Amino acid sequence: MRVKSFYCALLLLLMTGCSQHSSIKKSTINQAETAPLINVPTAELAYVQGLLLSQYKDWRGTPHKWGGMSKRGVDCSGLVKLTFEQQFALSFPRTTAEQVKVGRSIKRQQLRTGDLVFFKTGVNVRHVGIMVDEFQFFHASSSRGVIISRLDNPYWHSHYWQSRRVNL
């Protein structure tokens, strides 16, 4: 009888652990110990994150298309423009060259939900995404369409250029 109870408890514990999966991966590092106070979650940031994730779910998997602004295909700056206009009712420039002038420059360590993150992916090629938390951003990847990527991914980490904060 004890053996059955033990296995039932073990099975229950394993099932409980699996049910706590989240679509947004959290860092295993204690954020309270490593993040500056500027990144402390607030109700406003949670609301912004909800809007961004809603936009992401609506556009997830949309293929990349240079100059695209529809579900048939969208590029990175088009996705950013559409997101800020549809979710925050903000008029936004169309190109990364213009988007990089919007808002104010912030340090990489200050990144939070809603910030723009820019990358140099080629000699004259720039890429932009929108942070959904301190570690992840969504964007229109030229190879995989609209996806969420991690800023600490070696590719994105090495191509990071700058970040901007827009008043939402």
PDB file of C-alpha atoms in Angstrom:
ATOM      1  CA  MET A   1       0.000   0.000   0.000  1.00  0.00           C
ATOM      2  CA  ARG A   2       2.859   2.401   0.790  1.00  0.00           C
ATOM      3  CA  VAL A   3       4.407   1.690  -2.598  1.00  0.00           C
ATOM      4  CA  LYS A   4       1.133   2.570  -4.368  1.00  0.00           C
ATOM      5  CA  SER A   5       0.844   5.792  -2.354  1.00  0.00           C
ATOM      6  CA  PHE A   6       4.428   6.707  -3.184  1.00  0.00           C
ATOM      7  CA  TYR A   7       3.907   6.161  -6.927  1.00  0.00           C
ATOM      8  CA  CYS A   8       0.625   8.095  -6.873  1.00  0.00           C
ATOM      9  CA  ALA A   9       2.313  11.021  -5.114  1.00  0.00           C
ATOM     10  CA  LEU A  10       5.231  10.904  -7.546  1.00  0.00           C
ATOM     11  CA  LEU A  11       2.870  10.814 -10.537  1.00  0.00           C
ATOM     12  CA  LEU A  12       0.889  13.756  -9.139  1.00  0.00           C
ATOM     13  CA  LEU A  13       4.085  15.743  -8.598  1.00  0.00           C
ATOM     14  CA  LEU A  14       5.264  15.089 -12.173  1.00  0.00           C
ATOM     15  CA  MET A  15       1.888  16.045 -13.653  1.00  0.00           C
ATOM     16  CA  THR A  16       1.798  19.267 -11.643  1.00  0.00           C
ATOM     17  CA  GLY A  17       5.260  20.260 -12.858  1.00  0.00           C
ATOM     18  CA  CYS A  18       4.281  19.743 -16.498  1.00  0.00           C
ATOM     19  CA  SER A  19       1.131  21.818 -16.187  1.00  0.00           C
ATOM     20  CA  GLN A  20       3.092  24.958 -15.392  1.00  0.00           C
ATOM     21  CA  HIS A  21       4.608  25.400 -18.870  1.00  0.00           C
ATOM     22  CA  SER A  22       4.487  28.946 -20.228  1.00  0.00           C
ATOM     23  CA  SER A  23       4.663  30.114 -23.847  1.00  0.00           C
ATOM     24  CA  ILE A  24       7.125  32.826 -22.770  1.00  0.00           C
ATOM     25  CA  LYS A  25      10.246  31.259 -21.292  1.00  0.00           C
ATOM     26  CA  LYS A  26      11.414  32.780 -18.028  1.00  0.00           C
ATOM     27  CA  SER A  27      15.034  33.117 -17.112  1.00  0.00           C
ATOM     28  CA  THR A  28      16.286  30.782 -14.416  1.00  0.00           C
ATOM     29  CA  ILE A  29      18.242  33.671 -12.949  1.00  0.00           C
ATOM     30  CA  ASN A  30      16.519  35.445 -10.085  1.00  0.00           C
ATOM     31  CA  GLN A  31      15.473  38.659 -11.803  1.00  0.00           C
ATOM     32  CA  ALA A  32      15.143  40.547  -8.527  1.00  0.00           C
ATOM     33  CA  GLU A  33      18.861  40.055  -7.852  1.00  0.00           C
ATOM     34  CA  THR A  34      20.135  40.893 -11.349  1.00  0.00           C
ATOM     35  CA  ALA A  35      17.737  43.401 -12.919  1.00  0.00           C
ATOM     36  CA  PRO A  36      17.918  47.113 -12.266  1.00  0.00           C
ATOM     37  CA  LEU A  37      14.843  48.674 -10.697  1.00  0.00           C
ATOM     38  CA  ILE A  38      13.821  50.067 -14.071  1.00  0.00           C
ATOM     39  CA  ASN A  39      12.847  46.535 -15.185  1.00  0.00           C
ATOM     40  CA  VAL A  40      10.552  45.784 -12.255  1.00  0.00           C
ATOM     41  CA  PRO A  41       7.224  44.545 -13.669  1.00  0.00           C
ATOM     42  CA  THR A  42       4.326  46.949 -13.339  1.00  0.00           C
ATOM     43  CA  ALA A  43       0.638  46.691 -14.180  1.00  0.00           C
ATOM     44  CA  GLU A  44       1.272  48.986 -17.149  1.00  0.00           C
ATOM     45  CA  LEU A  45       4.051  46.760 -18.521  1.00  0.00           C
ATOM     46  CA  ALA A  46       1.881  43.677 -18.012  1.00  0.00           C
ATOM     47  CA  TYR A  47      -0.870  45.389 -20.027  1.00  0.00           C
ATOM     48  CA  VAL A  48       1.607  46.319 -22.782  1.00  0.00           C
ATOM     49  CA  GLN A  49       2.924  42.747 -22.812  1.00  0.00           C
ATOM     50  CA  GLY A  50      -0.626  41.440 -23.211  1.00  0.00           C
ATOM     51  CA  LEU A  51      -1.180  43.692 -26.229  1.00  0.00           C
ATOM     52  CA  LEU A  52       2.137  42.667 -27.783  1.00  0.00           C
ATOM     53  CA  LEU A  53       1.479  38.962 -27.271  1.00  0.00           C
ATOM     54  CA  SER A  54      -1.980  39.379 -28.761  1.00  0.00           C
ATOM     55  CA  GLN A  55      -0.415  40.992 -31.833  1.00  0.00           C
ATOM     56  CA  TYR A  56       2.211  38.254 -31.987  1.00  0.00           C
ATOM     57  CA  LYS A  57      -0.408  35.489 -31.822  1.00  0.00           C
ATOM     58  CA  ASP A  58      -2.344  37.192 -34.605  1.00  0.00           C
ATOM     59  CA  TRP A  59       0.744  37.458 -36.856  1.00  0.00           C
ATOM     60  CA  ARG A  60       2.732  34.365 -35.748  1.00  0.00           C
ATOM     61  CA  GLY A  61       3.977  32.374 -38.716  1.00  0.00           C
ATOM     62  CA  THR A  62       3.247  35.104 -41.270  1.00  0.00           C
ATOM     63  CA  PRO A  63       5.972  34.777 -43.897  1.00  0.00           C
ATOM     64  CA  HIS A  64       8.617  37.428 -44.401  1.00  0.00           C
ATOM     65  CA  LYS A  65       8.275  39.597 -47.490  1.00  0.00           C
ATOM     66  CA  TRP A  66      10.448  42.666 -48.164  1.00  0.00           C
ATOM     67  CA  GLY A  67       8.169  45.713 -48.147  1.00  0.00           C
ATOM     68  CA  GLY A  68       5.223  43.579 -46.990  1.00  0.00           C
ATOM     69  CA  MET A  69       2.465  44.937 -44.747  1.00  0.00           C
ATOM     70  CA  SER A  70      -0.127  42.134 -44.773  1.00  0.00           C
ATOM     71  CA  LYS A  71      -0.740  38.580 -43.558  1.00  0.00           C
ATOM     72  CA  ARG A  72       0.501  37.373 -46.956  1.00  0.00           C
ATOM     73  CA  GLY A  73       3.942  38.731 -46.008  1.00  0.00           C
ATOM     74  CA  VAL A  74       5.491  41.357 -43.763  1.00  0.00           C
ATOM     75  CA  ASP A  75       8.984  42.654 -43.123  1.00  0.00           C
ATOM     76  CA  CYS A  76      10.431  43.641 -39.755  1.00  0.00           C
ATOM     77  CA  SER A  77       9.772  47.380 -39.937  1.00  0.00           C
ATOM     78  CA  GLY A  78       6.313  46.805 -41.376  1.00  0.00           C
ATOM     79  CA  LEU A  79       5.446  44.543 -38.432  1.00  0.00           C
ATOM     80  CA  VAL A  80       6.687  47.180 -35.979  1.00  0.00           C
ATOM     81  CA  LYS A  81       4.711  49.927 -37.732  1.00  0.00           C
ATOM     82  CA  LEU A  82       1.531  47.830 -37.781  1.00  0.00           C
ATOM     83  CA  THR A  83       1.937  46.791 -34.139  1.00  0.00           C
ATOM     84  CA  PHE A  84       2.360  50.327 -32.822  1.00  0.00           C
ATOM     85  CA  GLU A  85      -0.533  51.586 -34.923  1.00  0.00           C
ATOM     86  CA  GLN A  86      -2.925  48.695 -34.223  1.00  0.00           C
ATOM     87  CA  GLN A  87      -2.164  48.108 -30.547  1.00  0.00           C
ATOM     88  CA  PHE A  88      -1.183  51.576 -29.295  1.00  0.00           C
ATOM     89  CA  ALA A  89      -2.814  53.937 -31.846  1.00  0.00           C
ATOM     90  CA  LEU A  90       0.583  55.527 -32.551  1.00  0.00           C
ATOM     91  CA  SER A  91       1.544  56.716 -36.008  1.00  0.00           C
ATOM     92  CA  PHE A  92       4.887  55.125 -36.782  1.00  0.00           C
ATOM     93  CA  PRO A  93       7.505  55.423 -39.561  1.00  0.00           C
ATOM     94  CA  ARG A  94       7.724  52.629 -42.132  1.00  0.00           C
ATOM     95  CA  THR A  95      11.489  51.949 -42.333  1.00  0.00           C
ATOM     96  CA  THR A  96      14.128  50.930 -39.804  1.00  0.00           C
ATOM     97  CA  ALA A  97      16.138  54.002 -40.863  1.00  0.00           C
ATOM     98  CA  GLU A  98      13.286  56.195 -39.601  1.00  0.00           C
ATOM     99  CA  GLN A  99      12.208  53.962 -36.685  1.00  0.00           C
ATOM    100  CA  VAL A 100      15.691  54.149 -35.154  1.00  0.00           C
ATOM    101  CA  LYS A 101      15.093  57.887 -34.635  1.00  0.00           C
ATOM    102  CA  VAL A 102      11.846  57.403 -32.673  1.00  0.00           C
ATOM    103  CA  GLY A 103      11.811  57.635 -28.871  1.00  0.00           C
ATOM    104  CA  ARG A 104      14.961  57.830 -26.832  1.00  0.00           C
ATOM    105  CA  SER A 105      18.084  55.724 -26.789  1.00  0.00           C
ATOM    106  CA  ILE A 106      18.416  53.281 -23.877  1.00  0.00           C
ATOM    107  CA  LYS A 107      21.128  50.898 -22.748  1.00  0.00           C
ATOM    108  CA  ARG A 108      20.795  47.197 -23.416  1.00  0.00           C
ATOM    109  CA  GLN A 109      20.572  46.545 -19.671  1.00  0.00           C
ATOM    110  CA  GLN A 110      17.497  48.787 -19.462  1.00  0.00           C
ATOM    111  CA  LEU A 111      15.424  46.832 -21.987  1.00  0.00           C
ATOM    112  CA  ARG A 112      11.846  46.061 -21.018  1.00  0.00           C
ATOM    113  CA  THR A 113       8.531  45.183 -22.583  1.00  0.00           C
ATOM    114  CA  GLY A 114       7.635  47.426 -25.517  1.00  0.00           C
ATOM    115  CA  ASP A 115      11.135  48.669 -26.287  1.00  0.00           C
ATOM    116  CA  LEU A 116      12.477  48.556 -29.827  1.00  0.00           C
ATOM    117  CA  VAL A 117      15.643  46.571 -30.410  1.00  0.00           C
ATOM    118  CA  PHE A 118      17.782  47.103 -33.509  1.00  0.00           C
ATOM    119  CA  PHE A 119      20.390  44.895 -35.141  1.00  0.00           C
ATOM    120  CA  LYS A 120      23.020  45.300 -37.854  1.00  0.00           C
ATOM    121  CA  THR A 121      22.633  42.113 -39.891  1.00  0.00           C
ATOM    122  CA  GLY A 122      24.645  43.186 -42.928  1.00  0.00           C
ATOM    123  CA  VAL A 123      26.754  46.021 -44.298  1.00  0.00           C
ATOM    124  CA  ASN A 124      23.725  48.211 -44.990  1.00  0.00           C
ATOM    125  CA  VAL A 125      21.039  45.973 -43.514  1.00  0.00           C
ATOM    126  CA  ARG A 126      19.197  46.795 -40.295  1.00  0.00           C
ATOM    127  CA  HIS A 127      16.623  44.708 -38.439  1.00  0.00           C
ATOM    128  CA  VAL A 128      14.107  45.675 -35.741  1.00  0.00           C
ATOM    129  CA  GLY A 129      11.956  43.848 -33.215  1.00  0.00           C
ATOM    130  CA  ILE A 130       9.812  44.645 -30.181  1.00  0.00           C
ATOM    131  CA  MET A 131      10.714  43.354 -26.723  1.00  0.00           C
ATOM    132  CA  VAL A 132       7.970  41.251 -25.076  1.00  0.00           C
ATOM    133  CA  ASP A 133       9.978  41.000 -21.842  1.00  0.00           C
ATOM    134  CA  GLU A 134      13.576  41.685 -20.794  1.00  0.00           C
ATOM    135  CA  PHE A 135      14.903  38.679 -22.711  1.00  0.00           C
ATOM    136  CA  GLN A 136      12.693  38.068 -25.762  1.00  0.00           C
ATOM    137  CA  PHE A 137      11.472  40.038 -28.742  1.00  0.00           C
ATOM    138  CA  PHE A 138       9.111  39.390 -31.587  1.00  0.00           C
ATOM    139  CA  HIS A 139       9.984  40.235 -35.162  1.00  0.00           C
ATOM    140  CA  ALA A 140       9.643  39.205 -38.789  1.00  0.00           C
ATOM    141  CA  SER A 141      12.571  36.897 -39.460  1.00  0.00           C
ATOM    142  CA  SER A 142      13.656  36.738 -43.102  1.00  0.00           C
ATOM    143  CA  SER A 143      13.953  32.941 -42.855  1.00  0.00           C
ATOM    144  CA  ARG A 144      11.145  31.984 -40.431  1.00  0.00           C
ATOM    145  CA  GLY A 145       8.524  34.731 -40.643  1.00  0.00           C
ATOM    146  CA  VAL A 146       6.994  36.269 -37.521  1.00  0.00           C
ATOM    147  CA  ILE A 147       8.528  34.615 -34.455  1.00  0.00           C
ATOM    148  CA  ILE A 148       9.741  35.279 -30.921  1.00  0.00           C
ATOM    149  CA  SER A 149      13.519  35.148 -30.433  1.00  0.00           C
ATOM    150  CA  ARG A 150      15.818  35.494 -27.452  1.00  0.00           C
ATOM    151  CA  LEU A 151      18.172  38.447 -27.238  1.00  0.00           C
ATOM    152  CA  ASP A 152      20.830  36.180 -25.707  1.00  0.00           C
ATOM    153  CA  ASN A 153      20.795  33.927 -28.780  1.00  0.00           C
ATOM    154  CA  PRO A 154      24.382  34.056 -30.108  1.00  0.00           C
ATOM    155  CA  TYR A 155      23.281  35.422 -33.493  1.00  0.00           C
ATOM    156  CA  TRP A 156      21.144  38.257 -32.103  1.00  0.00           C
ATOM    157  CA  HIS A 157      23.613  38.947 -29.294  1.00  0.00           C
ATOM    158  CA  SER A 158      26.465  39.454 -31.766  1.00  0.00           C
ATOM    159  CA  HIS A 159      24.397  41.608 -34.159  1.00  0.00           C
ATOM    160  CA  TYR A 160      22.822  43.848 -31.512  1.00  0.00           C
ATOM    161  CA  TRP A 161      23.094  47.529 -32.467  1.00  0.00           C
ATOM    162  CA  GLN A 162      20.909  49.705 -30.222  1.00  0.00           C
ATOM    163  CA  SER A 163      17.615  50.032 -28.371  1.00  0.00           C
ATOM    164  CA  ARG A 164      14.952  52.735 -28.222  1.00  0.00           C
ATOM    165  CA  ARG A 165      12.126  53.430 -25.784  1.00  0.00           C
ATOM    166  CA  VAL A 166       8.886  54.852 -27.141  1.00  0.00           C
ATOM    167  CA  ASN A 167       6.342  56.477 -24.829  1.00  0.00           C
ATOM    168  CA  LEU A 168       3.295  54.253 -25.053  1.00  0.00           C
TER     169      LEU A 168
END
